[in-house]
PDB file of C-alpha atoms in Angstrom:
ATOM      1  CA  GLN X 118      36.723  69.141  -4.572  1.00  0.00           C
ATOM      2  CA  VAL X 119      39.059  71.876  -3.325  1.00  0.00           C
ATOM      3  CA  GLU X 120      42.721  71.359  -4.010  1.00  0.00           C
ATOM      4  CA  LEU X 121      45.735  73.362  -2.862  1.00  0.00           C
ATOM      5  CA  VAL X 122      49.047  72.676  -4.584  1.00  0.00           C
ATOM      6  CA  GLU X 123      52.275  74.148  -3.256  1.00  0.00           C
ATOM      7  CA  SER X 124      55.516  74.513  -5.152  1.00  0.00           C
ATOM      8  CA  GLY X 125      58.782  76.408  -4.964  1.00  0.00           C
ATOM      9  CA  GLY X 126      60.505  74.628  -2.122  1.00  0.00           C
ATOM     10  CA  GLY X 127      64.118  73.541  -2.344  1.00  0.00           C
ATOM     11  CA  SER X 128      67.540  73.673  -0.765  1.00  0.00           C
ATOM     12  CA  VAL X 129      69.348  76.958  -0.207  1.00  0.00           C
ATOM     13  CA  GLN X 130      72.221  78.234   1.864  1.00  0.00           C
ATOM     14  CA  SER X 131      71.737  80.439   4.875  1.00  0.00           C
ATOM     15  CA  GLY X 132      70.934  83.986   3.776  1.00  0.00           C
ATOM     16  CA  GLY X 133      69.292  82.821   0.574  1.00  0.00           C
ATOM     17  CA  SER X 134      65.759  83.286  -0.697  1.00  0.00           C
ATOM     18  CA  LEU X 135      62.898  81.171  -1.955  1.00  0.00           C
ATOM     19  CA  ARG X 136      59.450  81.945  -3.277  1.00  0.00           C
ATOM     20  CA  LEU X 137      56.687  79.498  -2.536  1.00  0.00           C
ATOM     21  CA  SER X 138      53.459  79.335  -4.506  1.00  0.00           C
ATOM     22  CA  CYS X 139      50.120  77.751  -3.722  1.00  0.00           C
ATOM     23  CA  VAL X 140      47.570  77.349  -6.492  1.00  0.00           C
ATOM     24  CA  ALA X 141      44.066  76.963  -5.132  1.00  0.00           C
ATOM     25  CA  SER X 142      41.176  75.358  -6.986  1.00  0.00           C
ATOM     26  CA  LEU X 143      38.702  77.646  -5.244  1.00  0.00           C
ATOM     27  CA  GLU X 144      35.973  79.672  -6.912  1.00  0.00           C
ATOM     28  CA  SER X 145      37.699  82.736  -5.497  1.00  0.00           C
ATOM     29  CA  THR X 146      40.470  83.013  -2.928  1.00  0.00           C
ATOM     30  CA  SER X 147      39.095  86.441  -2.053  1.00  0.00           C
ATOM     31  CA  ASP X 148      36.284  84.672  -0.142  1.00  0.00           C
ATOM     32  CA  TYR X 149      38.711  82.678   1.954  1.00  0.00           C
ATOM     33  CA  CYS X 150      41.172  83.009   4.772  1.00  0.00           C
ATOM     34  CA  MET X 151      44.456  81.809   3.233  1.00  0.00           C
ATOM     35  CA  ALA X 152      47.472  80.840   5.302  1.00  0.00           C
ATOM     36  CA  TRP X 153      51.007  79.493   5.245  1.00  0.00           C
ATOM     37  CA  PHE X 154      52.101  77.025   7.893  1.00  0.00           C
ATOM     38  CA  ARG X 155      55.282  75.068   8.440  1.00  0.00           C
ATOM     39  CA  GLN X 156      56.155  71.915  10.292  1.00  0.00           C
ATOM     40  CA  VAL X 157      59.295  70.093  11.343  1.00  0.00           C
ATOM     41  CA  PRO X 158      59.204  66.431  12.343  1.00  0.00           C
ATOM     42  CA  GLY X 159      58.105  65.934  15.918  1.00  0.00           C
ATOM     43  CA  LYS X 160      56.643  69.424  16.276  1.00  0.00           C
ATOM     44  CA  GLU X 161      53.213  70.923  15.774  1.00  0.00           C
ATOM     45  CA  ARG X 162      52.370  72.809  12.632  1.00  0.00           C
ATOM     46  CA  GLU X 163      53.245  76.501  13.083  1.00  0.00           C
ATOM     47  CA  GLY X 164      51.477  79.423  11.468  1.00  0.00           C
ATOM     48  CA  VAL X 165      53.749  81.631   9.354  1.00  0.00           C
ATOM     49  CA  ALA X 166      51.376  84.131   7.714  1.00  0.00           C
ATOM     50  CA  THR X 167      47.693  84.634   6.999  1.00  0.00           C
ATOM     51  CA  ILE X 168      45.854  86.733   4.429  1.00  0.00           C
ATOM     52  CA  ASN X 169      42.199  87.430   5.141  1.00  0.00           C
ATOM     53  CA  SER X 170      39.476  88.010   2.590  1.00  0.00           C
ATOM     54  CA  GLY X 171      40.096  91.749   2.841  1.00  0.00           C
ATOM     55  CA  GLY X 172      43.792  91.380   2.079  1.00  0.00           C
ATOM     56  CA  ARG X 173      45.051  91.999   5.615  1.00  0.00           C
ATOM     57  CA  ILE X 174      48.249  90.071   6.301  1.00  0.00           C
ATOM     58  CA  VAL X 175      49.450  88.833   9.673  1.00  0.00           C
ATOM     59  CA  TYR X 176      52.906  87.343  10.217  1.00  0.00           C
ATOM     60  CA  SER X 177      54.420  85.223  12.932  1.00  0.00           C
ATOM     61  CA  ASN X 178      57.237  86.822  14.893  1.00  0.00           C
ATOM     62  CA  SER X 179      59.752  84.609  13.130  1.00  0.00           C
ATOM     63  CA  ALA X 180      58.489  85.685   9.701  1.00  0.00           C
ATOM     64  CA  LYS X 181      58.213  89.444  10.299  1.00  0.00           C
ATOM     65  CA  GLY X 182      60.718  91.470   8.322  1.00  0.00           C
ATOM     66  CA  ARG X 183      61.935  88.504   6.281  1.00  0.00           C
ATOM     67  CA  PHE X 184      58.874  86.902   4.668  1.00  0.00           C
ATOM     68  CA  THR X 185      56.264  88.529   2.471  1.00  0.00           C
ATOM     69  CA  ALA X 186      52.923  86.872   1.806  1.00  0.00           C
ATOM     70  CA  SER X 187      50.730  87.916  -1.092  1.00  0.00           C
ATOM     71  CA  ASN X 188      47.633  86.714  -2.874  1.00  0.00           C
ATOM     72  CA  ASP X 189      46.850  87.059  -6.565  1.00  0.00           C
ATOM     73  CA  ASN X 190      43.074  86.640  -6.587  1.00  0.00           C
ATOM     74  CA  ALA X 191      42.942  86.681 -10.389  1.00  0.00           C
ATOM     75  CA  LYS X 192      45.180  83.589 -10.446  1.00  0.00           C
ATOM     76  CA  ASN X 193      43.843  82.065  -7.231  1.00  0.00           C
ATOM     77  CA  THR X 194      47.458  81.813  -6.129  1.00  0.00           C
ATOM     78  CA  LEU X 195      49.038  82.475  -2.772  1.00  0.00           C
ATOM     79  CA  TYR X 196      52.723  83.348  -2.513  1.00  0.00           C
ATOM     80  CA  LEU X 197      55.328  83.420   0.224  1.00  0.00           C
ATOM     81  CA  GLN X 198      58.560  85.256  -0.553  1.00  0.00           C
ATOM     82  CA  MET X 199      61.159  84.197   1.986  1.00  0.00           C
ATOM     83  CA  ASN X 200      64.391  86.168   2.350  1.00  0.00           C
ATOM     84  CA  SER X 201      67.350  85.949   4.731  1.00  0.00           C
ATOM     85  CA  LEU X 202      66.633  82.289   5.345  1.00  0.00           C
ATOM     86  CA  THR X 203      68.307  80.519   8.257  1.00  0.00           C
ATOM     87  CA  PRO X 204      68.609  76.812   9.118  1.00  0.00           C
ATOM     88  CA  GLU X 205      65.788  77.372  11.640  1.00  0.00           C
ATOM     89  CA  ASP X 206      63.459  77.934   8.674  1.00  0.00           C
ATOM     90  CA  THR X 207      63.992  74.369   7.495  1.00  0.00           C
ATOM     91  CA  ALA X 208      60.567  72.730   7.450  1.00  0.00           C
ATOM     92  CA  MET X 209      57.756  71.426   5.302  1.00  0.00           C
ATOM     93  CA  TYR X 210      55.664  74.413   4.254  1.00  0.00           C
ATOM     94  CA  PHE X 211      51.915  74.086   3.733  1.00  0.00           C
ATOM     95  CA  CYS X 212      49.203  76.384   2.512  1.00  0.00           C
ATOM     96  CA  ALA X 213      45.766  76.206   4.039  1.00  0.00           C
ATOM     97  CA  ALA X 214      42.354  77.733   3.465  1.00  0.00           C
ATOM     98  CA  ARG X 215      39.022  78.179   5.138  1.00  0.00           C
ATOM     99  CA  ARG X 216      35.967  80.093   4.002  1.00  0.00           C
ATOM    100  CA  SER X 217      35.932  82.639   6.818  1.00  0.00           C
ATOM    101  CA  VAL X 218      36.000  86.350   7.582  1.00  0.00           C
ATOM    102  CA  THR X 219      38.321  85.775  10.516  1.00  0.00           C
ATOM    103  CA  CYS X 220      41.808  84.567   9.757  1.00  0.00           C
ATOM    104  CA  PRO X 221      43.717  83.481  12.842  1.00  0.00           C
ATOM    105  CA  LEU X 222      47.362  82.500  12.868  1.00  0.00           C
ATOM    106  CA  SER X 223      47.651  80.717  16.196  1.00  0.00           C
ATOM    107  CA  VAL X 224      44.998  78.031  15.936  1.00  0.00           C
ATOM    108  CA  PRO X 225      45.059  74.250  15.756  1.00  0.00           C
ATOM    109  CA  GLN X 226      45.526  73.034  12.224  1.00  0.00           C
ATOM    110  CA  THR X 227      42.045  71.511  12.387  1.00  0.00           C
ATOM    111  CA  TRP X 228      40.599  75.051  12.189  1.00  0.00           C
ATOM    112  CA  TYR X 229      41.579  75.205   8.532  1.00  0.00           C
ATOM    113  CA  THR X 230      39.408  73.208   6.167  1.00  0.00           C
ATOM    114  CA  TYR X 231      41.737  72.641   3.241  1.00  0.00           C
ATOM    115  CA  TRP X 232      45.446  71.819   3.107  1.00  0.00           C
ATOM    116  CA  GLY X 233      48.024  71.308   0.433  1.00  0.00           C
ATOM    117  CA  GLN X 234      50.484  68.448   0.377  1.00  0.00           C
ATOM    118  CA  GLY X 235      53.396  70.682   1.380  1.00  0.00           C
ATOM    119  CA  THR X 236      56.709  71.687  -0.133  1.00  0.00           C
ATOM    120  CA  GLN X 237      60.036  71.089   1.604  1.00  0.00           C
ATOM    121  CA  VAL X 238      62.375  73.965   2.402  1.00  0.00           C
ATOM    122  CA  THR X 239      65.887  73.102   3.548  1.00  0.00           C
ATOM    123  CA  VAL X 240      68.361  75.771   4.588  1.00  0.00           C
ATOM    124  CA  SER X 241      71.970  74.802   5.163  1.00  0.00           C
ATOM    125  CA  ALA X 242      74.419  76.737   7.323  1.00  0.00           C
TER     126      ALA X 242
END
């Protein structure tokens, strides 16, 4: 049974920072496409960043320059450092995984096999 557990969400003011973590009960995250998504009520889940099995990272346009994704394979943990947060970043953030060489960002959420329960990020003006 694969489990992804996110943590690190919270409430911050605009311009602040948060670091999200996702601990994965996988045999090795290095064999998986790992991703961060976010979702606000009434909208589809949006890809934020992906890390493929080779360590290549792809960011959404909204995340570029402000967010940094990383993967500690030894700890099977995915991170998302978020800086210069704005109220538009308010959302539930999820990590996702799929055993795959490809690692797309703009795909339906059904493409990813495993999902965490999410962690809420709220940014106030």
